[in-house]
Amino acid sequence: MPRSTTRWARLARGLGYLLIAVLALAAAAVAWDRMHLPPEPDRQIFLDVAKTYHARIQRDEFGVPHISGPRDVDVAYGLAYAHAEDDFGTMEDVVLAMRGTLAGTKGRGAATTDYLVNLFGVWEAINARYETDLPADVRAVLQAYADGVNHYAALHPDVVPRGLLPVTGKDIAAGFAFKSPFFFGMEDQLKRITAAVPEPAKEKAPSGSNGLAVAPSRSSDGATRLLVNSHQPYTGAVAWYEAVLQSGEGWHVAGGFFPGSPFMLHGHNEHLGWAHTVNKPKLISVYKLTLNPANDKQYLLDGQWKDFEITDAALRVKLLGPLAWTFHQPVLHSVHGPVLKGPGGAYALRWAGMGEINQPLQYFRENKARNLEEWKAAVAINAVPSLNYIYADERGHIGFVYNGKYPDQPAEVDVNHDIPGDRAALIWHAYLPASRVPQIWDPKSGFVFNSNNTPFRATGPGDQLDPKNFVPTMGLETQMNNRALRVEETYGADASISEEAFRGYKYDLRYSDRSEMATLIHDLLAIDSQDADIKSAQDILRRWNRSADQANREAPLALLTSYKVLQYNGPRLMTPEAGLRLAMASLKEHFGRLDPMWGEVNRIHRGQLDLGIDGARDTYRSVWGEAGPDGRLSANAGDTLIMFVQWDKDGHLSSRSVHQFGSATLNASSPHYGDQTPLFVAMKTKPVLFTQAQLAGHVEADYVPGQVHKP
């Protein structure tokens, strides 16, 4: 045999042995990983537990679940089961994420969230405070909700990853504890601290909403009206799910729920309701630490080097197929709070609600409040660390609460900048009393609103909050946006608002003459250029009536330019001319003209549906879209679950709602996957069937959890 052939044969054998060794090591790693996973529980246990609950699920023509039962726990259990039928995949991800174990099924992309659960000390707080901070009735509801998830999972083992079961009440409580700071800016701070290279400036998806209430004095018919209009992503862990709950113990609500939440987060009960909007006062403190140059495990405090408290985050990460590996990352804490290191140094974080877990208590008490006094007592628990409330009730009361759990900061602290971390005196340890929270009740103007704007413009002239009454360290916002300006120009300009007008103003499509958009158009028209294309573009912009209706041919150029240039409450992303040229190039490439109709560009997709849609970013009819390769925008955030709630002059309740898709969040084969989308696009609503009398004749399915039924 030739020498070269022998050499190749040896090489082939060597590669074969190497492959066998690699496969053997991989098999050993898989076996080792599986050995260290918790054993799978007996699913019969969950089926037996389910027999202790008595819930009824009725789905109306739109698939919206109406859950009833003799006890609160029955209703919580039934809600979880119904929601799992529609969105188990998201609920599963939420539970695993809150445990800090999502990367074990989703891979390295989820490892950051798992690390943050460890960094934030979520489970240290849950394990230490669950039994003491949450009353027995709240814990019972949390566990009942978990039992509903377990029941569904036990009946559908093919969709359940190993390690998910059992879901417990603590898992549900952990979701509230972890998510809260991300509603008031935590993500921005984390990115700023850890980014080796700053991200290119770009407009962010919305974390906003509209909420508005009108008192009898401002209504043409003496009714009290509430608009619930949160802006959320269309899908995922914080996408709205609509349901109606009614227990024999007085829990009767209709509104929006997140996956993993047993409680109605905003909507209404028989007597009262509220809308949430996002606010961002200064509830996060970032302390710049001085590290010991001789020992980076120490930081300076009051002239002394102190050791970081260091623990280990064991992060199990799925690598390939069944192969997973557990990586170990240090978790650092200073006396300030959790610590992150980045290119700029080491920073400690401290935020409102850190280490606390009693948000479920507040939401449950709000859900069951029967009047303003009981509702105010629930809000005074001050466990929900941010989010505005717009309130209305059957007695004609309305109110605005710029809700926050405000740190009692030393007066010398500048909350707009990082705080020196080397002085213990600059570390806050308490909160301002709930009585200091900015709020307006029953103003003479007869309306209150918020669209993520300053709390100092929340009602009519003469009733506004006075900035002088609030300490600077609260960091109260001062900005306005187009949505807030348009409220003043629509609802605020109408002294006698009819039911028709109340709904019509919600779908306002225009930009105010006082808006950033108007300023941008002025600047675009002021460009002095001999370029024929620029002049043609300016002619189009000059004709624009500042409306985002589908038929508008000037809107695409104006709006696509604004999306390149403007960001909410921030500096411009590029020059107006640069943004205009990018918008022009996109329109020419994909539509062959600078003035297609806005409805050709602005689309909403769901299943086989591909529809043009009115609205745009920062119009009161809010629609945010992601650009696709064809140059069209596909709506993915903004207006989602919308509710119009009304108590007539005699206090009788009625409400209407619409969801951007439908109740079947993940099941594309369901008739309810996108059955509300045409209504949503047409800016129409459906009745909320709040009582059994209203539901009669509209029931599509009537069953108990675990019972086979036709959707």
PDB file of N, CA and C in Angstrom, residues 513 515-529 534-535 537-539 541-542 544 546 558 561-562 565-566 571-581:
ATOM      1  N   ASP A 513     -50.544  71.490  16.025  1.00  0.00           N
ATOM      2  CA  ASP A 513     -49.679  72.569  15.539  1.00  0.00           C
ATOM      3  C   ASP A 513     -48.546  72.846  16.521  1.00  0.00           C
ATOM      4  N   SER A 515     -46.886  70.418  18.157  1.00  0.00           N
ATOM      5  CA  SER A 515     -46.133  69.174  18.327  1.00  0.00           C
ATOM      6  C   SER A 515     -44.745  69.246  17.717  1.00  0.00           C
ATOM      7  N   GLU A 516     -43.925  68.282  18.116  1.00  0.00           N
ATOM      8  CA  GLU A 516     -42.611  68.133  17.490  1.00  0.00           C
ATOM      9  C   GLU A 516     -42.741  67.863  16.002  1.00  0.00           C
ATOM     10  N   MET A 517     -43.797  67.149  15.631  1.00  0.00           N
ATOM     11  CA  MET A 517     -44.011  66.874  14.215  1.00  0.00           C
ATOM     12  C   MET A 517     -44.183  68.168  13.429  1.00  0.00           C
ATOM     13  N   ALA A 518     -44.968  69.101  13.969  1.00  0.00           N
ATOM     14  CA  ALA A 518     -45.164  70.377  13.282  1.00  0.00           C
ATOM     15  C   ALA A 518     -43.844  71.128  13.141  1.00  0.00           C
ATOM     16  N   THR A 519     -43.026  71.082  14.183  1.00  0.00           N
ATOM     17  CA  THR A 519     -41.714  71.725  14.119  1.00  0.00           C
ATOM     18  C   THR A 519     -40.842  71.074  13.062  1.00  0.00           C
ATOM     19  N   LEU A 520     -40.885  69.750  12.991  1.00  0.00           N
ATOM     20  CA  LEU A 520     -40.085  69.039  11.989  1.00  0.00           C
ATOM     21  C   LEU A 520     -40.515  69.430  10.579  1.00  0.00           C
ATOM     22  N   ILE A 521     -41.821  69.479  10.319  1.00  0.00           N
ATOM     23  CA  ILE A 521     -42.291  69.855   8.983  1.00  0.00           C
ATOM     24  C   ILE A 521     -41.823  71.267   8.639  1.00  0.00           C
ATOM     25  N   HIS A 522     -41.876  72.170   9.606  1.00  0.00           N
ATOM     26  CA  HIS A 522     -41.380  73.531   9.379  1.00  0.00           C
ATOM     27  C   HIS A 522     -39.909  73.500   8.981  1.00  0.00           C
ATOM     28  N   ASP A 523     -39.124  72.687   9.690  1.00  0.00           N
ATOM     29  CA  ASP A 523     -37.695  72.606   9.397  1.00  0.00           C
ATOM     30  C   ASP A 523     -37.438  71.971   8.030  1.00  0.00           C
ATOM     31  N   LEU A 524     -38.253  71.001   7.657  1.00  0.00           N
ATOM     32  CA  LEU A 524     -38.081  70.365   6.345  1.00  0.00           C
ATOM     33  C   LEU A 524     -38.410  71.343   5.217  1.00  0.00           C
ATOM     34  N   LEU A 525     -39.428  72.127   5.417  1.00  0.00           N
ATOM     35  CA  LEU A 525     -39.797  73.100   4.386  1.00  0.00           C
ATOM     36  C   LEU A 525     -38.791  74.240   4.303  1.00  0.00           C
ATOM     37  N   ALA A 526     -38.000  74.424   5.353  1.00  0.00           N
ATOM     38  CA  ALA A 526     -36.998  75.500   5.361  1.00  0.00           C
ATOM     39  C   ALA A 526     -35.687  75.078   4.717  1.00  0.00           C
ATOM     40  N   ILE A 527     -35.560  73.806   4.329  1.00  0.00           N
ATOM     41  CA  ILE A 527     -34.321  73.352   3.690  1.00  0.00           C
ATOM     42  C   ILE A 527     -34.151  74.106   2.375  1.00  0.00           C
ATOM     43  N   ASP A 528     -33.015  74.747   2.220  1.00  0.00           N
ATOM     44  CA  ASP A 528     -32.715  75.511   0.998  1.00  0.00           C
ATOM     45  C   ASP A 528     -31.887  74.628   0.079  1.00  0.00           C
ATOM     46  N   SER A 529     -32.545  74.012  -0.874  1.00  0.00           N
ATOM     47  CA  SER A 529     -31.866  73.076  -1.759  1.00  0.00           C
ATOM     48  C   SER A 529     -32.359  73.279  -3.190  1.00  0.00           C
ATOM     49  N   ILE A 534     -35.754  67.046  -3.687  1.00  0.00           N
ATOM     50  CA  ILE A 534     -36.075  67.697  -2.412  1.00  0.00           C
ATOM     51  C   ILE A 534     -37.229  68.661  -2.599  1.00  0.00           C
ATOM     52  N   LYS A 535     -37.218  69.422  -3.695  1.00  0.00           N
ATOM     53  CA  LYS A 535     -38.296  70.375  -3.948  1.00  0.00           C
ATOM     54  C   LYS A 535     -39.633  69.655  -4.138  1.00  0.00           C
ATOM     55  N   ALA A 537     -40.399  66.770  -2.827  1.00  0.00           N
ATOM     56  CA  ALA A 537     -40.777  66.299  -1.494  1.00  0.00           C
ATOM     57  C   ALA A 537     -41.366  67.438  -0.672  1.00  0.00           C
ATOM     58  N   GLN A 538     -40.790  68.622  -0.766  1.00  0.00           N
ATOM     59  CA  GLN A 538     -41.308  69.759  -0.005  1.00  0.00           C
ATOM     60  C   GLN A 538     -42.714  70.142  -0.463  1.00  0.00           C
ATOM     61  N   ASP A 539     -42.993  70.005  -1.751  1.00  0.00           N
ATOM     62  CA  ASP A 539     -44.346  70.285  -2.238  1.00  0.00           C
ATOM     63  C   ASP A 539     -45.355  69.331  -1.596  1.00  0.00           C
ATOM     64  N   LEU A 541     -44.970  67.727   1.336  1.00  0.00           N
ATOM     65  CA  LEU A 541     -45.060  68.039   2.764  1.00  0.00           C
ATOM     66  C   LEU A 541     -45.875  69.301   3.010  1.00  0.00           C
ATOM     67  N   ARG A 542     -45.798  70.246   2.092  1.00  0.00           N
ATOM     68  CA  ARG A 542     -46.533  71.508   2.235  1.00  0.00           C
ATOM     69  C   ARG A 542     -48.047  71.264   2.179  1.00  0.00           C
ATOM     70  N   TRP A 544     -49.542  68.524   3.284  1.00  0.00           N
ATOM     71  CA  TRP A 544     -49.994  67.566   4.306  1.00  0.00           C
ATOM     72  C   TRP A 544     -50.849  68.253   5.372  1.00  0.00           C
ATOM     73  N   ARG A 546     -51.496  66.988   8.281  1.00  0.00           N
ATOM     74  CA  ARG A 546     -51.045  66.414   9.555  1.00  0.00           C
ATOM     75  C   ARG A 546     -51.991  65.324  10.072  1.00  0.00           C
ATOM     76  N   ALA A 558     -44.057  62.290   5.209  1.00  0.00           N
ATOM     77  CA  ALA A 558     -43.891  63.009   6.469  1.00  0.00           C
ATOM     78  C   ALA A 558     -43.603  62.051   7.623  1.00  0.00           C
ATOM     79  N   THR A 561     -40.236  60.087   7.419  1.00  0.00           N
ATOM     80  CA  THR A 561     -39.149  61.007   7.764  1.00  0.00           C
ATOM     81  C   THR A 561     -39.094  61.210   9.278  1.00  0.00           C
ATOM     82  N   SER A 562     -40.250  61.399   9.887  1.00  0.00           N
ATOM     83  CA  SER A 562     -40.265  61.635  11.337  1.00  0.00           C
ATOM     84  C   SER A 562     -39.740  60.419  12.094  1.00  0.00           C
ATOM     85  N   VAL A 565     -36.092  60.710  12.282  1.00  0.00           N
ATOM     86  CA  VAL A 565     -35.517  61.901  12.914  1.00  0.00           C
ATOM     87  C   VAL A 565     -35.911  62.042  14.387  1.00  0.00           C
ATOM     88  N   LEU A 566     -37.167  61.783  14.715  1.00  0.00           N
ATOM     89  CA  LEU A 566     -37.689  62.100  16.047  1.00  0.00           C
ATOM     90  C   LEU A 566     -37.710  60.887  16.952  1.00  0.00           C
ATOM     91  N   PRO A 571     -33.337  63.653  22.064  1.00  0.00           N
ATOM     92  CA  PRO A 571     -32.779  64.448  20.973  1.00  0.00           C
ATOM     93  C   PRO A 571     -33.100  63.837  19.620  1.00  0.00           C
ATOM     94  N   ARG A 572     -32.977  64.639  18.580  1.00  0.00           N
ATOM     95  CA  ARG A 572     -33.192  64.127  17.231  1.00  0.00           C
ATOM     96  C   ARG A 572     -32.135  63.086  16.882  1.00  0.00           C
ATOM     97  N   LEU A 573     -32.556  62.090  16.113  1.00  0.00           N
ATOM     98  CA  LEU A 573     -31.675  60.981  15.773  1.00  0.00           C
ATOM     99  C   LEU A 573     -30.753  61.314  14.610  1.00  0.00           C
ATOM    100  N   MET A 574     -31.165  62.249  13.764  1.00  0.00           N
ATOM    101  CA  MET A 574     -30.350  62.703  12.632  1.00  0.00           C
ATOM    102  C   MET A 574     -30.920  64.024  12.149  1.00  0.00           C
ATOM    103  N   THR A 575     -30.295  64.643  11.173  1.00  0.00           N
ATOM    104  CA  THR A 575     -30.785  65.920  10.664  1.00  0.00           C
ATOM    105  C   THR A 575     -32.070  65.698   9.869  1.00  0.00           C
ATOM    106  N   PRO A 576     -32.937  66.693   9.810  1.00  0.00           N
ATOM    107  CA  PRO A 576     -34.163  66.551   9.021  1.00  0.00           C
ATOM    108  C   PRO A 576     -33.890  66.180   7.564  1.00  0.00           C
ATOM    109  N   GLU A 577     -32.896  66.791   6.939  1.00  0.00           N
ATOM    110  CA  GLU A 577     -32.626  66.483   5.531  1.00  0.00           C
ATOM    111  C   GLU A 577     -32.168  65.041   5.358  1.00  0.00           C
ATOM    112  N   ALA A 578     -31.331  64.543   6.279  1.00  0.00           N
ATOM    113  CA  ALA A 578     -30.877  63.151   6.177  1.00  0.00           C
ATOM    114  C   ALA A 578     -32.055  62.200   6.306  1.00  0.00           C
ATOM    115  N   GLY A 579     -32.955  62.478   7.246  1.00  0.00           N
ATOM    116  CA  GLY A 579     -34.128  61.632   7.409  1.00  0.00           C
ATOM    117  C   GLY A 579     -35.036  61.682   6.197  1.00  0.00           C
ATOM    118  N   LEU A 580     -35.194  62.877   5.632  1.00  0.00           N
ATOM    119  CA  LEU A 580     -36.035  63.033   4.447  1.00  0.00           C
ATOM    120  C   LEU A 580     -35.476  62.225   3.277  1.00  0.00           C
ATOM    121  N   ARG A 581     -34.186  62.279   3.073  1.00  0.00           N
ATOM    122  CA  ARG A 581     -33.593  61.546   1.947  1.00  0.00           C
ATOM    123  C   ARG A 581     -33.754  60.032   2.127  1.00  0.00           C
TER     124      ARG A 581
END
